[in-house]
PDB file of C-alpha atoms in Angstrom:
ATOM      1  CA  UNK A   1       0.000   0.000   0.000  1.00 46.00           C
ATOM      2  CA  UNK A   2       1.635   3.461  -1.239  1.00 50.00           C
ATOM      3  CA  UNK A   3       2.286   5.648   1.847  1.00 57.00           C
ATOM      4  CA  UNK A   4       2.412   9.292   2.438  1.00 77.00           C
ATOM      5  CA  UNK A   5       5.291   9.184   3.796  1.00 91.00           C
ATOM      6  CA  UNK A   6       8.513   9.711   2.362  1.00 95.00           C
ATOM      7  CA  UNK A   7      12.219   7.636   3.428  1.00 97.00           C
ATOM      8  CA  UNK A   8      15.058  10.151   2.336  1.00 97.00           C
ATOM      9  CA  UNK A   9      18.268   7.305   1.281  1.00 97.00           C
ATOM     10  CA  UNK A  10      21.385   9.291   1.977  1.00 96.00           C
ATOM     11  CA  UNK A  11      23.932   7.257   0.033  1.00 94.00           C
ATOM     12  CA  UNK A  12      25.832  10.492  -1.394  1.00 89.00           C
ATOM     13  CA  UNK A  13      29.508   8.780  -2.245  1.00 84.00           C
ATOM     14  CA  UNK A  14      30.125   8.244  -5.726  1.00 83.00           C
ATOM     15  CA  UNK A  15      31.156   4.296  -4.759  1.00 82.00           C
ATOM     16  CA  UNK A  16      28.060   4.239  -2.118  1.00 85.00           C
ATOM     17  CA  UNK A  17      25.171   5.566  -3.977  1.00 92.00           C
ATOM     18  CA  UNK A  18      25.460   2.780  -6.961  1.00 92.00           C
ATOM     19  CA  UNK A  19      25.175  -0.089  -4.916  1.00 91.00           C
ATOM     20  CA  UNK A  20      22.576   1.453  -3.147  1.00 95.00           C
ATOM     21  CA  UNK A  21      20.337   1.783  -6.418  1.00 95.00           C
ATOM     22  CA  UNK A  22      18.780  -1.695  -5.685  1.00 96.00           C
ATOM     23  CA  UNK A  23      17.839  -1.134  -1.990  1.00 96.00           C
ATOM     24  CA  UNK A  24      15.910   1.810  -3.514  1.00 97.00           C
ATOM     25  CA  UNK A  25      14.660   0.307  -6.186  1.00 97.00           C
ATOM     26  CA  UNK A  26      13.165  -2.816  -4.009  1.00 97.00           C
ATOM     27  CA  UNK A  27      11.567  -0.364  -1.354  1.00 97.00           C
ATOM     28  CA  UNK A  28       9.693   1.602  -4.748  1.00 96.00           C
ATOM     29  CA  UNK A  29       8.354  -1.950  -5.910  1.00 96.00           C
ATOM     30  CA  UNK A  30       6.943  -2.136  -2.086  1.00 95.00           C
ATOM     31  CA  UNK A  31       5.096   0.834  -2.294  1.00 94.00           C
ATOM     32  CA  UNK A  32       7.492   3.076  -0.282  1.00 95.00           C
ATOM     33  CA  UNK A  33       8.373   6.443  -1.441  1.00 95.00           C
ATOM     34  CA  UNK A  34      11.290   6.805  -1.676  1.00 97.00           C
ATOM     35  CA  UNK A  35      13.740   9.803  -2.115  1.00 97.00           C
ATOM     36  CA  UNK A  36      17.305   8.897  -3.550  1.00 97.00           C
ATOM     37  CA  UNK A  37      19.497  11.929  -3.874  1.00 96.00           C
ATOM     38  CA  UNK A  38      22.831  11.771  -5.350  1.00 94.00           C
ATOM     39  CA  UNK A  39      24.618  14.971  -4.604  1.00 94.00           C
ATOM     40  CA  UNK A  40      24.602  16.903  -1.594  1.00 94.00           C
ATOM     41  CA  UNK A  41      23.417  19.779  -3.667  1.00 94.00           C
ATOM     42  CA  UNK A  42      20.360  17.173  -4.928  1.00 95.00           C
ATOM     43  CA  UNK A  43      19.640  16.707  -1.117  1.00 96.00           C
ATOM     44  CA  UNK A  44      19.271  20.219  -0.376  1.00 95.00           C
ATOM     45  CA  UNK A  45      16.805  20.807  -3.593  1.00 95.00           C
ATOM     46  CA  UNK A  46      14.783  17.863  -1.709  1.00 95.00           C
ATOM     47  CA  UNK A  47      14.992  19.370   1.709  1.00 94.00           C
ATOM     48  CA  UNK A  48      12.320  21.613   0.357  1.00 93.00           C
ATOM     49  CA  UNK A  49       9.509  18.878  -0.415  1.00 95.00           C
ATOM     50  CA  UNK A  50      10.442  16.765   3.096  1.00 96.00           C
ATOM     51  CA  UNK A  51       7.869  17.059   5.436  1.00 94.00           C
ATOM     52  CA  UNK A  52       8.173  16.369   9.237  1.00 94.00           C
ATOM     53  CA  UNK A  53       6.386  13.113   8.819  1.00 93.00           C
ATOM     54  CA  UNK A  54       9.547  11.845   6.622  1.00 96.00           C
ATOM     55  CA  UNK A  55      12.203   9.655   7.697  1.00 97.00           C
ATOM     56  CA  UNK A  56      16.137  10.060   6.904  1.00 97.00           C
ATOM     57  CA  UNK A  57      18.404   6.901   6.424  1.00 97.00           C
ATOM     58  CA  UNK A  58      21.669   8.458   6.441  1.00 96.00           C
ATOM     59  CA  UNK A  59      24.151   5.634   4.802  1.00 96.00           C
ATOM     60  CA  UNK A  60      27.008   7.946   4.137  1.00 92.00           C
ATOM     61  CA  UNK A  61      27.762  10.463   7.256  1.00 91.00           C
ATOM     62  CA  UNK A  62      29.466  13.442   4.982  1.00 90.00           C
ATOM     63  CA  UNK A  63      31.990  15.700   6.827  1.00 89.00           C
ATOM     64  CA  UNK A  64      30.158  18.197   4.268  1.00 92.00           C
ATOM     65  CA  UNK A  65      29.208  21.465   6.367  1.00 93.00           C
ATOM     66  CA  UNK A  66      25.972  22.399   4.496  1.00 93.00           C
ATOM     67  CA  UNK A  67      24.899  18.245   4.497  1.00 95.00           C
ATOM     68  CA  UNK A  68      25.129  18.492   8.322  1.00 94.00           C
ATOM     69  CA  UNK A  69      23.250  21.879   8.560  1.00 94.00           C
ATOM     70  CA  UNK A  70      20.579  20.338   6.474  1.00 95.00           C
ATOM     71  CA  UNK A  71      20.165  17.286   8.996  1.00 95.00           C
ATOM     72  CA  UNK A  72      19.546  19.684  11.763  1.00 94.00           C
ATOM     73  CA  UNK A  73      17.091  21.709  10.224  1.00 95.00           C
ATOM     74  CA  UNK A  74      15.232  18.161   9.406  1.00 96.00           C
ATOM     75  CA  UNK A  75      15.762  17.415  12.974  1.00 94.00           C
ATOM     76  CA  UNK A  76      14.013  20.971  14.037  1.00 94.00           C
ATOM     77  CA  UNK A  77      11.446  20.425  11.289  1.00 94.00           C
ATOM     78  CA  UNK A  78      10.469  17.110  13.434  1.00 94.00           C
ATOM     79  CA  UNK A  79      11.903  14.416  10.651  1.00 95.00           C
ATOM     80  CA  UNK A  80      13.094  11.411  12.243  1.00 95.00           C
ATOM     81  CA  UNK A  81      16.864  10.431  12.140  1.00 96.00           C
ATOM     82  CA  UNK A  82      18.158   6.856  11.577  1.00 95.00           C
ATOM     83  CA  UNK A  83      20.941   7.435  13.044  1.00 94.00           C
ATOM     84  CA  UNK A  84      20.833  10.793  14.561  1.00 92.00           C
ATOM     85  CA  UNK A  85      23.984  12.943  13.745  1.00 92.00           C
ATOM     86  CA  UNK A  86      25.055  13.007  17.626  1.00 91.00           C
ATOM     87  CA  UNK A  87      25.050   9.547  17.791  1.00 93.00           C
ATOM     88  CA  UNK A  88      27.191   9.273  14.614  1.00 93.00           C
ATOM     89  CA  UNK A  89      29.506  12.050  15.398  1.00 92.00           C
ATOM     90  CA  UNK A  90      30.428   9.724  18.654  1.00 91.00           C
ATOM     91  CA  UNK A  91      32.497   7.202  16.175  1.00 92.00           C
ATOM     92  CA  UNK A  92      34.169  10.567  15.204  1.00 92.00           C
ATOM     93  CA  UNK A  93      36.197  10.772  18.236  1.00 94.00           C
ATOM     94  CA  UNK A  94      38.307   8.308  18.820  1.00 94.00           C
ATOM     95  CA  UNK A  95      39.085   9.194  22.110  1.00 95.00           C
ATOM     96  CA  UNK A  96      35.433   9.591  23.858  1.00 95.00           C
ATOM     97  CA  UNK A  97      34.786   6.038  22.136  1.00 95.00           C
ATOM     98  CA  UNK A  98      37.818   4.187  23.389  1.00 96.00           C
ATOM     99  CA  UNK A  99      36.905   5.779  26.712  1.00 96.00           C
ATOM    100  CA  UNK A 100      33.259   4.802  26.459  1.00 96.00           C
ATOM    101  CA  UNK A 101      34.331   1.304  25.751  1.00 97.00           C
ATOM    102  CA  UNK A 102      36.602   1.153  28.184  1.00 96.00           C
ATOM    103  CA  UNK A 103      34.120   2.350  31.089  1.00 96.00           C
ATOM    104  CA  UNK A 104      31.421  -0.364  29.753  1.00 95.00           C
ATOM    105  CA  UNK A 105      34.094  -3.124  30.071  1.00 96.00           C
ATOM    106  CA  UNK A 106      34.676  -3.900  26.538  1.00 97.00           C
ATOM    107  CA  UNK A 107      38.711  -4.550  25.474  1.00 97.00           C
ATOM    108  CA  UNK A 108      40.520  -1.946  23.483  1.00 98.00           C
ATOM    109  CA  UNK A 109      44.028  -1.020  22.911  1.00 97.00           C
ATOM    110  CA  UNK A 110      45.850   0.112  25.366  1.00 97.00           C
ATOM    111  CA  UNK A 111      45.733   4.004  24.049  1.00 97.00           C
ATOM    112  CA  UNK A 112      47.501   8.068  24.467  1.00 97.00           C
ATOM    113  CA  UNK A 113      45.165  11.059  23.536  1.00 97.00           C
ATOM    114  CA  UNK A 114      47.619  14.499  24.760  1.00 97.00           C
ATOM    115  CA  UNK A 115      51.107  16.512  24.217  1.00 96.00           C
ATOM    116  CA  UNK A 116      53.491  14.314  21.841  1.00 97.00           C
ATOM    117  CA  UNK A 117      55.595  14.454  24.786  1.00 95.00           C
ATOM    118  CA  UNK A 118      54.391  13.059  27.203  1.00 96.00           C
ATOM    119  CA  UNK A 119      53.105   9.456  25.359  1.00 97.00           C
ATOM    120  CA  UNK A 120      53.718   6.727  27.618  1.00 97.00           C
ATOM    121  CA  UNK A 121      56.783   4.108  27.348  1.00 96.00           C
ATOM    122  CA  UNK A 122      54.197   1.314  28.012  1.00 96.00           C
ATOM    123  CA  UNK A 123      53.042   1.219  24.908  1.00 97.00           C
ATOM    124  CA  UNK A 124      55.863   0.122  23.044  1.00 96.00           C
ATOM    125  CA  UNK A 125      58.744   1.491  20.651  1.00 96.00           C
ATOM    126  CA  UNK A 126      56.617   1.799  17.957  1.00 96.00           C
ATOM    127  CA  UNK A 127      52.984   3.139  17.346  1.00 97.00           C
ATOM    128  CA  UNK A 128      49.884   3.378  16.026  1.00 95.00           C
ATOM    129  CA  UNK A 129      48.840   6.327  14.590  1.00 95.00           C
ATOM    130  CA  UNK A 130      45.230   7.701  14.100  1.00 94.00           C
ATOM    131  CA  UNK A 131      43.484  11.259  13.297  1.00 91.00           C
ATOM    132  CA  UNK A 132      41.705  12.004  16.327  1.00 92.00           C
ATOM    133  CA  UNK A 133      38.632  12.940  14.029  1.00 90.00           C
ATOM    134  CA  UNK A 134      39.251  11.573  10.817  1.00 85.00           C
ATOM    135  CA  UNK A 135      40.318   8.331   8.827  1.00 83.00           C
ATOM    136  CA  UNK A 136      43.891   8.641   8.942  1.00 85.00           C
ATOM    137  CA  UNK A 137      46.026   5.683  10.046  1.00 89.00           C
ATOM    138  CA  UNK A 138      49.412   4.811  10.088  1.00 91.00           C
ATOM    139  CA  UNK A 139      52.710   3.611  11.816  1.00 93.00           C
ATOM    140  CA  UNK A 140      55.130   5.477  13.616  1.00 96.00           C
ATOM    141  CA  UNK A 141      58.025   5.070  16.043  1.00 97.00           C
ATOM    142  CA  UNK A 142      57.308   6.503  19.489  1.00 97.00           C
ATOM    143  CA  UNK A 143      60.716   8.957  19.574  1.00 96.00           C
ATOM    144  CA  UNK A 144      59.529  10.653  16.159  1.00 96.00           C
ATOM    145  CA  UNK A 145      55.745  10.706  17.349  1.00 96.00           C
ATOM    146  CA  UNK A 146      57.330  12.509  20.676  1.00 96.00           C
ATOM    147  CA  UNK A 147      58.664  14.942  18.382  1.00 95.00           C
ATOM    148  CA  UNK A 148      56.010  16.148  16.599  1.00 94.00           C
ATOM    149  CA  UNK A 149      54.891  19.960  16.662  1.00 92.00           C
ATOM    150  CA  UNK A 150      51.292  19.893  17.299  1.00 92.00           C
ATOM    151  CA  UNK A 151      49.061  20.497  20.537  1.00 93.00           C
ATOM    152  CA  UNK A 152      47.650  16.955  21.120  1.00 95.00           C
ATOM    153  CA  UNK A 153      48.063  13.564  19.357  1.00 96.00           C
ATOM    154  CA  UNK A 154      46.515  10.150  19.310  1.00 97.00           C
ATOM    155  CA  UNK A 155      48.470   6.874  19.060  1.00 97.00           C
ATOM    156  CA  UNK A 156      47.650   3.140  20.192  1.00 97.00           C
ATOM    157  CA  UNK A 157      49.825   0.171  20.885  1.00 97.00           C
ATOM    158  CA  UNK A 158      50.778  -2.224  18.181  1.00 95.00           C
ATOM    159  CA  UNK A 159      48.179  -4.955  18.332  1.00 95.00           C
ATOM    160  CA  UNK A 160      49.681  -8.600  17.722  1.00 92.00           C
ATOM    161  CA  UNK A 161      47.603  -9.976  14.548  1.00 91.00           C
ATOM    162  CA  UNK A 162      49.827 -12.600  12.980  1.00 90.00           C
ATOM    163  CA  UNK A 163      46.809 -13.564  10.769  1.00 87.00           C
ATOM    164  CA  UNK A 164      46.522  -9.774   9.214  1.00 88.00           C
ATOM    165  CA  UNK A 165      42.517 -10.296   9.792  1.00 90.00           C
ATOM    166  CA  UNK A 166      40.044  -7.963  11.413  1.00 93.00           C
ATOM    167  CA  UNK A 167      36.769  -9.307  12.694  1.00 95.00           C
ATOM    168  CA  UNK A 168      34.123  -6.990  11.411  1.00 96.00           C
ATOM    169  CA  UNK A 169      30.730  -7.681  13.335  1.00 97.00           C
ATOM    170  CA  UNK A 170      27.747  -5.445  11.590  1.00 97.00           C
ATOM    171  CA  UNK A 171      24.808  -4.485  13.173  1.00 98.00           C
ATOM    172  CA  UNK A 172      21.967  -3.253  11.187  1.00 98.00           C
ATOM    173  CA  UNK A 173      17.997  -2.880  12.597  1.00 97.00           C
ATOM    174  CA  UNK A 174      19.048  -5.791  15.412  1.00 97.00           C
ATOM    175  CA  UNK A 175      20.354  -8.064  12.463  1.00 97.00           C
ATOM    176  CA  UNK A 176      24.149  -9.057  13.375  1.00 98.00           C
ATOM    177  CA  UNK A 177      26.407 -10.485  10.722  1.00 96.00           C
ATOM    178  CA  UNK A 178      30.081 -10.964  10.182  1.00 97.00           C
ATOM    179  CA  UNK A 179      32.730 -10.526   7.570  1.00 95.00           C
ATOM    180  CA  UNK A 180      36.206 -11.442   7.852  1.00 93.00           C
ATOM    181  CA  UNK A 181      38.414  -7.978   6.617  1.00 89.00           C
ATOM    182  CA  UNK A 182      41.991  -8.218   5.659  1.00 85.00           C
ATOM    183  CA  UNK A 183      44.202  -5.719   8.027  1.00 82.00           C
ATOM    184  CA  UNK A 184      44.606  -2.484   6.551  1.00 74.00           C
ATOM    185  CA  UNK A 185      48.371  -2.384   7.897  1.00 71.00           C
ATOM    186  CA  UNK A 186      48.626  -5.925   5.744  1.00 62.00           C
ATOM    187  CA  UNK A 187      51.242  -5.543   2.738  1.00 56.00           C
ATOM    188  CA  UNK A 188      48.801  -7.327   0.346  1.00 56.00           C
ATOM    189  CA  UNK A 189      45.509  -5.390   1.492  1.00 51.00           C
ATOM    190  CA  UNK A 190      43.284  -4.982  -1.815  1.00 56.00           C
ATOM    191  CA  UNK A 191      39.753  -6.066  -0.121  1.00 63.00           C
ATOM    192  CA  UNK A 192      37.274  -3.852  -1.947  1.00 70.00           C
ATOM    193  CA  UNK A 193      35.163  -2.305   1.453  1.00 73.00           C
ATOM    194  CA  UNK A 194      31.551  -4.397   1.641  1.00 78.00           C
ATOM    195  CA  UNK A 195      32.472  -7.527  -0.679  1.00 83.00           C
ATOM    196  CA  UNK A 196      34.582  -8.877   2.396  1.00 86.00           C
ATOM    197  CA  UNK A 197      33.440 -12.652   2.873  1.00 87.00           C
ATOM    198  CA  UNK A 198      31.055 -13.758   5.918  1.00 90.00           C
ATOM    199  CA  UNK A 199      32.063 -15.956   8.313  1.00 93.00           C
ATOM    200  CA  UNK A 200      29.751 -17.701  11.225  1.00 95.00           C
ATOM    201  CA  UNK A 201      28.734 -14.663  13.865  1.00 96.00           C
ATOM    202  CA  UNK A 202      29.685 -16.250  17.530  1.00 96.00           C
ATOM    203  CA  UNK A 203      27.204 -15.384  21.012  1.00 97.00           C
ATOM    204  CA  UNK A 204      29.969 -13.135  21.784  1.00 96.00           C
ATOM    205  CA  UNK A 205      29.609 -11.343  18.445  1.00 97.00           C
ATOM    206  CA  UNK A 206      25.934 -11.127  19.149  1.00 97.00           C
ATOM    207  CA  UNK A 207      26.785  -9.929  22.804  1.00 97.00           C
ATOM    208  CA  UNK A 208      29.422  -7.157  21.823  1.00 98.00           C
ATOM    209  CA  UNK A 209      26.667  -5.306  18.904  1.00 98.00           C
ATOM    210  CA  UNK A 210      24.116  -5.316  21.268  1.00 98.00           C
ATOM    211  CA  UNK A 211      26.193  -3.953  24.234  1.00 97.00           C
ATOM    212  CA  UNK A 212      27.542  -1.015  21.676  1.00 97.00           C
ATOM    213  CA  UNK A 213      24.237  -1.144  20.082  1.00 97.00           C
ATOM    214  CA  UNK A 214      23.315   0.068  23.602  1.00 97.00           C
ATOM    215  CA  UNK A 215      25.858   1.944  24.331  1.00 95.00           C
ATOM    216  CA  UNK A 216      25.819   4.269  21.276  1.00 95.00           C
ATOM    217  CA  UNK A 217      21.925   4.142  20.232  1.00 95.00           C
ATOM    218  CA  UNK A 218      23.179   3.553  16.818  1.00 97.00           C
ATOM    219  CA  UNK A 219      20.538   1.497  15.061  1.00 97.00           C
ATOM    220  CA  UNK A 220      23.368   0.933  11.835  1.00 98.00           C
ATOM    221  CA  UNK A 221      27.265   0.280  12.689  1.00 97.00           C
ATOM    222  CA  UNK A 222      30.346  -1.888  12.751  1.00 96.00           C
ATOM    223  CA  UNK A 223      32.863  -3.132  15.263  1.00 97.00           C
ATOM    224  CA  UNK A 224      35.985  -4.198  13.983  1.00 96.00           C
ATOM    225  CA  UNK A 225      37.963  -6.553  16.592  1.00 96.00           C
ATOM    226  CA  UNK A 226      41.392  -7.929  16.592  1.00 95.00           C
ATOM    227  CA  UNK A 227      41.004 -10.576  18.390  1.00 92.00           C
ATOM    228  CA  UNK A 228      38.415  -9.780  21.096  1.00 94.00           C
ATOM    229  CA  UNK A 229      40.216  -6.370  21.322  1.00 97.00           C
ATOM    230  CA  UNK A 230      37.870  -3.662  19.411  1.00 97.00           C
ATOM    231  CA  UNK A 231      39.856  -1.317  17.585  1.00 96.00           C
ATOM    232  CA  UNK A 232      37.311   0.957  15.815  1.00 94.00           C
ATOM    233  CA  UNK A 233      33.349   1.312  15.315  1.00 96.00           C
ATOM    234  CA  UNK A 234      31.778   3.050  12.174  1.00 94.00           C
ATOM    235  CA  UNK A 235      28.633   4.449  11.601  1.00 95.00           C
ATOM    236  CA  UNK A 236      27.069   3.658   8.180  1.00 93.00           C
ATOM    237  CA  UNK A 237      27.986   0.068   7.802  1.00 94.00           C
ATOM    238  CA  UNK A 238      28.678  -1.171   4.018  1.00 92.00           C
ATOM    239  CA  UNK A 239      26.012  -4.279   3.922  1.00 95.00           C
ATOM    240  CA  UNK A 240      24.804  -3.125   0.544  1.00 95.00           C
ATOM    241  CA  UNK A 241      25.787  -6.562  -1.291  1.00 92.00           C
ATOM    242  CA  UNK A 242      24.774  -8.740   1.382  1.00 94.00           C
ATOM    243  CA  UNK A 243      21.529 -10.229   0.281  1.00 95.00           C
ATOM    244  CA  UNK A 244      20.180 -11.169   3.606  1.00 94.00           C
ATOM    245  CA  UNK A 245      21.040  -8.227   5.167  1.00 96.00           C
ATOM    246  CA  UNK A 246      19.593  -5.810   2.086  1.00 96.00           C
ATOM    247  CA  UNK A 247      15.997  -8.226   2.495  1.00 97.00           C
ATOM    248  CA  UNK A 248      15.970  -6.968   6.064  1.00 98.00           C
ATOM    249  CA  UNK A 249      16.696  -3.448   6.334  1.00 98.00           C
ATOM    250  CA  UNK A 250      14.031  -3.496   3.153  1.00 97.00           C
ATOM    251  CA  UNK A 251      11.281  -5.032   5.605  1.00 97.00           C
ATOM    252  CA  UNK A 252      12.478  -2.718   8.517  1.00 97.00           C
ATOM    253  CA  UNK A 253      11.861   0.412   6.116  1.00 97.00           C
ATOM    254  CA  UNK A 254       8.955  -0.721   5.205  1.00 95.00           C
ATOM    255  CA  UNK A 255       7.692  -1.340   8.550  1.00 94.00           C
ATOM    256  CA  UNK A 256       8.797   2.549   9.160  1.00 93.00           C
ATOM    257  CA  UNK A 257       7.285   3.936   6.471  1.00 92.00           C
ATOM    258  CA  UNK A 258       3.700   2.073   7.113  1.00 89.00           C
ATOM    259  CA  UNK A 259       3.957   2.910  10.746  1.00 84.00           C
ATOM    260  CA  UNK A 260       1.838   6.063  12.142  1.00 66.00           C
TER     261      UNK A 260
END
């Protein structure tokens, strides 16, 4: 049954929104309406037909000032957010999500968020580098990282992974699933992101999304683990080739969009 209200798909990455096409497309052939735009300057010509009855699926979170202005003035218009852009921003900062983790019990890397100088000798010769707010990621030995002229930086201990895997567990509408990744650090990484084969998900796998799934509020996200040590979480999980996953988030939209 067509619905009055519309689901806003915000898959606006030129490698996202493709493989997004047939998500779309099944949710149209259900009746849903659907809007699907593929710029951020196509989502702000929509922002002037969504109503506060709408719902947006943000897929891609964009660093993009104006596409983050837009969410809040959807937000103040009385849209609802899957997820909201607080709850994404969290993943953002690596530091309050270690430290979130860490107060909740969950294993992470032992990790230094401060002055260059002062990082710990505990955590080894040679570190781990990550932007604080951003993708970056990289090695570096601790006397150079001590050296560097900036106010604060954020480094990690070298995590033991002989096997060069990372155990991605994805959590999308309560659905857990999981995908073996190749290290990023690995000299023969060339996994394309979201075609990574799935491997059995464990009780503890299950146990782990819904504790963060709890933690954050985040309705779509993934953990990646070395080990049972979690080294990052990400907002707007890549499931989009996954057929069993796609089916569900399909009957969860629906669901949303017939829902009053």
């Amino acid at each position: 049954m067509e619905s009055n209200k519309k689901i806003v798909i915000l898959s606006i990455r030129r490698k996202h929104f493709p493989n997004t096409t047939h998500i779309v497309e099944k949710l149209k052939r259900a009746g849903v309406n659907v809007i699907h735009p593929k710029t951020i300057r196509d989502f702000e010509k929509a922002c002037k037909v969504i109503s506060s009855n709408d719902i947006i699926i943000t897929l891609y979170f964009s660093k993009n000032n104006s596409f983050r202005k837009q969410l809040v003035a959807l937000e103040k218009k009385g849209c609802m957010l899957m997820d909201h852009p607080n709850k994404m921003r969290l993943t953002e900062n690596r530091k309050k999500t270690m430290e979130l983790l860490s107060k909740s019990n969950i294993k992470i890397p032992n990790f230094y968020f401060g002055h260059p100088d002062c990082i710990p000798n505990h955590l080894g010769n040679k570190l781990v580098i990550k932007h604080p707010f951003g993708l970056a990621i990289g090695f570096i030995d601790t006397k150079r990282a001590r050296e560097i002229n900036q106010k604060n930086i954020y480094v990690e201990e070298i995590l033991l992974n002989p096997k060069k895997t990372v155990r991605c567990i994805t959590y999308v509408f309560g659905m857990v699933f999981t995908r073996i990744k190749k290290d990023k650090f690995d000299i023969g990484f060339a996994d394309i992101p979201g075609t990574e084969p799935k491997t059995s998900t464990s009780k503890k796998d299950r146990i782990l999304a819904q504790k963060v799934h709890k933690l954050t509020g985040m309705e779509l996200f993934n953990v990646d683990l070395i080990d049972e040590v979690v080294i990052e979480i990400n907002c707007c999980p890549n499931f989009f080739l996954y057929d069993s996953i796609v089916k569900h988030f399909v009957k969860r939209i629906i669901e949303l969009s017939q829902k009053q």
